[in-house]
Amino acid sequence: MLRKMASKEKTIILLKMNQRKKTIMLHKITSFEEIDSRRLMDLYQEGNLENAEYFYPEEALPAAIRKCEADFLQFLETKFFQREGSEYWILEAENTWVSALRLNRIADNFYYLEALETHPDYRKKGYAVCLLNGVTDDLKQRGPFRLCDSVRKTNTASVRTHQKCGFEIVSESAYDYLNSETDADSYGMQYHI
């Protein structure tokens, strides 16, 4: 069941996951002020830990993680949300942000998805599928579109999740539309109608 509710700050799409009888919310966020920083950083904790060890190897781990979180939030505020048509999609369940992605508008009816992540405690429960399907359902309501993503070849779970949601591998080397770079370690994946 899909039901849209408009609020002053954001659009919330309520979905019912029948197999678990849980109500989840899909948030479409279009400005930095709508972000709950702590909940978002909890969701991206695994990536921030990896980045802390890579970018700040000489720092004590807690300080390095705080720096990565600050860098991440600064990127969102000063770069991501400054691009026209940028949307952060967040799936909430049990009062926790469980899965998220960034959607970038590249051109009319052409979007690039990045940073798909599911909280470690909520993996293998269908939340990423629910999130991707919610985003593609919203895009379908806007009209014909093309949605691309770059997925690491070694991340078989993400590749399968994308395919389950209707994405196809269209290239053995992915193209990052934001940085104009090719990545031989990732597949170029696409969804279109």
CSV table of C-alpha atoms in Angstrom, one decimal:
chain,number,residue,atom,x,y,z
A,1,MET,CA,0.0,0.0,0.0
A,2,LEU,CA,1.4,3.4,-1.0
A,3,ARG,CA,0.0,6.6,0.3
A,4,LYS,CA,1.5,10.1,-0.1
A,5,MET,CA,1.3,12.8,2.6
A,6,ALA,CA,2.5,16.3,1.9
A,7,SER,CA,4.1,18.2,4.8
A,8,LYS,CA,5.6,21.7,4.9
A,9,GLU,CA,9.2,20.5,4.9
A,10,LYS,CA,9.1,17.3,2.9
A,11,THR,CA,7.0,14.7,1.2
A,12,ILE,CA,6.6,11.5,3.2
A,13,ILE,CA,5.5,8.4,1.4
A,14,LEU,CA,4.0,5.8,3.8
A,15,LEU,CA,4.4,2.2,2.8
A,16,LYS,CA,3.3,-1.0,4.5
A,17,MET,CA,5.5,-4.0,4.3
A,18,ASN,CA,2.9,-6.7,4.5
A,19,GLN,CA,5.2,-9.5,5.4
A,20,ARG,CA,6.3,-7.8,8.6
A,21,LYS,CA,3.2,-5.8,9.3
A,22,LYS,CA,5.4,-2.8,9.9
A,23,THR,CA,4.7,0.7,8.8
A,24,ILE,CA,7.7,2.4,7.2
A,25,MET,CA,8.2,5.9,5.9
A,26,LEU,CA,10.0,7.0,2.9
A,27,HIS,CA,11.4,10.6,3.2
A,28,LYS,CA,12.2,12.7,0.2
A,29,ILE,CA,14.6,15.4,1.5
A,30,THR,CA,15.5,18.4,-0.7
A,31,SER,CA,17.3,20.7,1.7
A,32,PHE,CA,20.1,20.2,4.2
A,33,GLU,CA,17.9,21.7,7.0
A,34,GLU,CA,15.7,18.6,6.8
A,35,ILE,CA,18.5,16.2,7.6
A,36,ASP,CA,18.7,14.7,11.1
A,37,SER,CA,22.5,14.6,11.2
A,38,ARG,CA,22.8,12.0,14.0
A,39,ARG,CA,20.3,9.6,12.4
A,40,LEU,CA,22.0,9.9,9.1
A,41,MET,CA,25.5,9.3,10.5
A,42,ASP,CA,24.2,6.2,12.4
A,43,LEU,CA,23.0,4.9,9.1
A,44,TYR,CA,26.4,5.5,7.4
A,45,GLN,CA,28.5,4.3,10.4
A,46,GLU,CA,30.2,1.5,8.5
A,47,GLY,CA,31.3,3.8,5.6
A,48,ASN,CA,32.4,6.5,8.0
A,49,LEU,CA,34.6,3.9,9.9
A,50,GLU,CA,36.2,2.8,6.6
A,51,ASN,CA,36.8,6.4,5.6
A,52,ALA,CA,38.2,7.3,9.1
A,53,GLU,CA,40.8,4.5,8.8
A,54,TYR,CA,41.7,5.6,5.3
A,55,PHE,CA,41.7,9.4,5.5
A,56,TYR,CA,42.8,9.9,9.1
A,57,PRO,CA,45.1,6.9,9.9
A,58,GLU,CA,47.2,8.9,12.4
A,59,GLU,CA,44.1,10.0,14.4
A,60,ALA,CA,42.5,8.2,17.3
A,61,LEU,CA,39.5,6.3,15.8
A,62,PRO,CA,36.8,8.3,17.6
A,63,ALA,CA,38.3,11.6,16.5
A,64,ALA,CA,38.8,10.3,13.0
A,65,ILE,CA,35.2,9.2,12.8
A,66,ARG,CA,34.0,12.6,14.0
A,67,LYS,CA,36.1,14.3,11.3
A,68,CYS,CA,34.6,12.0,8.6
A,69,GLU,CA,31.1,12.7,9.8
A,70,ALA,CA,31.8,16.5,9.7
A,71,ASP,CA,33.2,16.1,6.2
A,72,PHE,CA,30.2,14.2,5.1
A,73,LEU,CA,27.7,16.7,6.5
A,74,GLN,CA,29.7,19.6,5.0
A,75,PHE,CA,29.6,17.9,1.6
A,76,LEU,CA,25.9,17.6,1.8
A,77,GLU,CA,25.4,21.2,2.9
A,78,THR,CA,27.9,22.9,0.5
A,79,LYS,CA,27.8,20.6,-2.5
A,80,PHE,CA,25.1,18.0,-2.8
A,81,PHE,CA,22.1,20.2,-1.8
A,82,GLN,CA,23.5,23.1,-3.9
A,83,ARG,CA,23.0,21.1,-7.1
A,84,GLU,CA,19.6,21.7,-8.6
A,85,GLY,CA,17.3,18.7,-8.4
A,86,SER,CA,19.3,16.9,-5.7
A,87,GLU,CA,17.2,14.6,-3.4
A,88,TYR,CA,18.1,12.5,-0.4
A,89,TRP,CA,15.8,9.5,0.0
A,90,ILE,CA,15.6,7.9,3.4
A,91,LEU,CA,13.7,4.9,4.5
A,92,GLU,CA,12.6,4.9,8.2
A,93,ALA,CA,11.4,1.9,10.2
A,94,GLU,CA,11.1,1.4,13.9
A,95,ASN,CA,12.0,5.1,14.3
A,96,THR,CA,15.4,4.5,12.8
A,97,TRP,CA,16.7,5.6,9.4
A,98,VAL,CA,17.4,2.1,7.9
A,99,SER,CA,18.3,2.8,4.3
A,100,ALA,CA,19.2,5.8,2.2
A,101,LEU,CA,20.5,7.0,-1.2
A,102,ARG,CA,21.3,10.3,-2.9
A,103,LEU,CA,19.5,11.1,-6.2
A,104,ASN,CA,21.2,13.6,-8.5
A,105,ARG,CA,19.4,15.1,-11.5
A,106,ILE,CA,21.9,15.1,-14.4
A,107,ALA,CA,19.5,16.4,-17.1
A,108,ASP,CA,15.8,16.4,-17.8
A,109,ASN,CA,14.5,12.9,-17.1
A,110,PHE,CA,18.0,11.6,-16.4
A,111,TYR,CA,19.2,10.8,-12.8
A,112,TYR,CA,22.2,9.4,-11.2
A,113,LEU,CA,21.9,7.4,-7.9
A,114,GLU,CA,24.8,7.2,-5.4
A,115,ALA,CA,25.5,6.3,-1.8
A,116,LEU,CA,22.9,3.5,-1.4
A,117,GLU,CA,23.4,2.3,2.1
A,118,THR,CA,21.5,0.1,4.6
A,119,HIS,CA,22.2,0.2,8.3
A,120,PRO,CA,24.1,-2.9,9.3
A,121,ASP,CA,21.4,-4.0,11.8
A,122,TYR,CA,18.7,-3.9,9.1
A,123,ARG,CA,20.4,-5.7,6.2
A,124,LYS,CA,18.8,-8.7,4.4
A,125,LYS,CA,15.3,-7.6,5.4
A,126,GLY,CA,14.2,-6.0,2.1
A,127,TYR,CA,14.7,-2.4,3.1
A,128,ALA,CA,17.0,-1.4,0.2
A,129,VAL,CA,14.6,-3.0,-2.3
A,130,CYS,CA,11.7,-1.0,-0.7
A,131,LEU,CA,13.8,2.2,-0.9
A,132,LEU,CA,14.8,1.7,-4.6
A,133,ASN,CA,11.2,0.7,-5.5
A,134,GLY,CA,9.9,3.8,-3.7
A,135,VAL,CA,12.3,6.1,-5.6
A,136,THR,CA,11.5,4.5,-9.0
A,137,ASP,CA,7.8,4.7,-8.3
A,138,ASP,CA,8.1,8.4,-7.6
A,139,LEU,CA,10.2,8.9,-10.8
A,140,LYS,CA,7.5,7.0,-12.8
A,141,GLN,CA,4.9,9.5,-11.6
A,142,ARG,CA,7.1,12.3,-13.1
A,143,GLY,CA,7.1,10.6,-16.6
A,144,PRO,CA,9.7,8.7,-18.6
A,145,PHE,CA,13.2,8.7,-17.1
A,146,ARG,CA,16.6,7.1,-17.0
A,147,LEU,CA,18.3,6.2,-13.7
A,148,CYS,CA,21.9,5.2,-13.6
A,149,ASP,CA,24.1,3.9,-10.8
A,150,SER,CA,27.7,2.6,-10.3
A,151,VAL,CA,27.9,-0.6,-8.3
A,152,ARG,CA,31.1,-2.3,-7.2
A,153,LYS,CA,31.5,-5.6,-8.9
A,154,THR,CA,32.5,-7.2,-5.6
A,155,ASN,CA,29.3,-6.0,-3.9
A,156,THR,CA,27.1,-8.9,-5.2
A,157,ALA,CA,24.4,-8.1,-2.6
A,158,SER,CA,24.0,-4.6,-4.1
A,159,VAL,CA,24.1,-5.9,-7.7
A,160,ARG,CA,21.4,-8.4,-6.9
A,161,THR,CA,19.3,-5.8,-5.1
A,162,HIS,CA,19.5,-3.4,-8.1
A,163,GLN,CA,18.5,-6.3,-10.5
A,164,LYS,CA,15.6,-7.3,-8.2
A,165,CYS,CA,14.3,-3.7,-8.6
A,166,GLY,CA,14.6,-3.7,-12.4
A,167,PHE,CA,18.1,-2.3,-13.0
A,168,GLU,CA,20.3,-3.9,-15.7
A,169,ILE,CA,24.0,-4.1,-16.0
A,170,VAL,CA,24.7,-2.0,-19.1
A,171,SER,CA,28.5,-1.6,-18.9
A,172,GLU,CA,31.4,-3.5,-17.5
A,173,SER,CA,32.9,-0.2,-16.5
A,174,ALA,CA,30.7,2.3,-14.7
A,175,TYR,CA,30.6,6.0,-15.4
A,176,ASP,CA,30.4,8.4,-12.5
A,177,TYR,CA,28.3,11.3,-14.0
A,178,LEU,CA,29.2,13.6,-11.1
A,179,ASN,CA,33.0,13.4,-11.5
A,180,SER,CA,33.1,12.4,-15.2
A,181,GLU,CA,35.2,9.3,-14.4
A,182,THR,CA,35.1,5.7,-15.5
A,183,ASP,CA,35.5,3.0,-12.9
A,184,ALA,CA,36.6,-0.5,-14.2
A,185,ASP,CA,35.9,-2.0,-10.7
A,186,SER,CA,32.2,-1.2,-10.9
A,187,TYR,CA,29.3,-2.1,-13.2
A,188,GLY,CA,27.3,0.6,-14.9
A,189,MET,CA,23.7,-0.2,-14.0
A,190,GLN,CA,20.5,1.4,-15.4
A,191,TYR,CA,16.8,1.5,-14.9
A,192,HIS,CA,14.6,3.2,-17.5
A,193,ILE,CA,11.0,3.5,-18.7
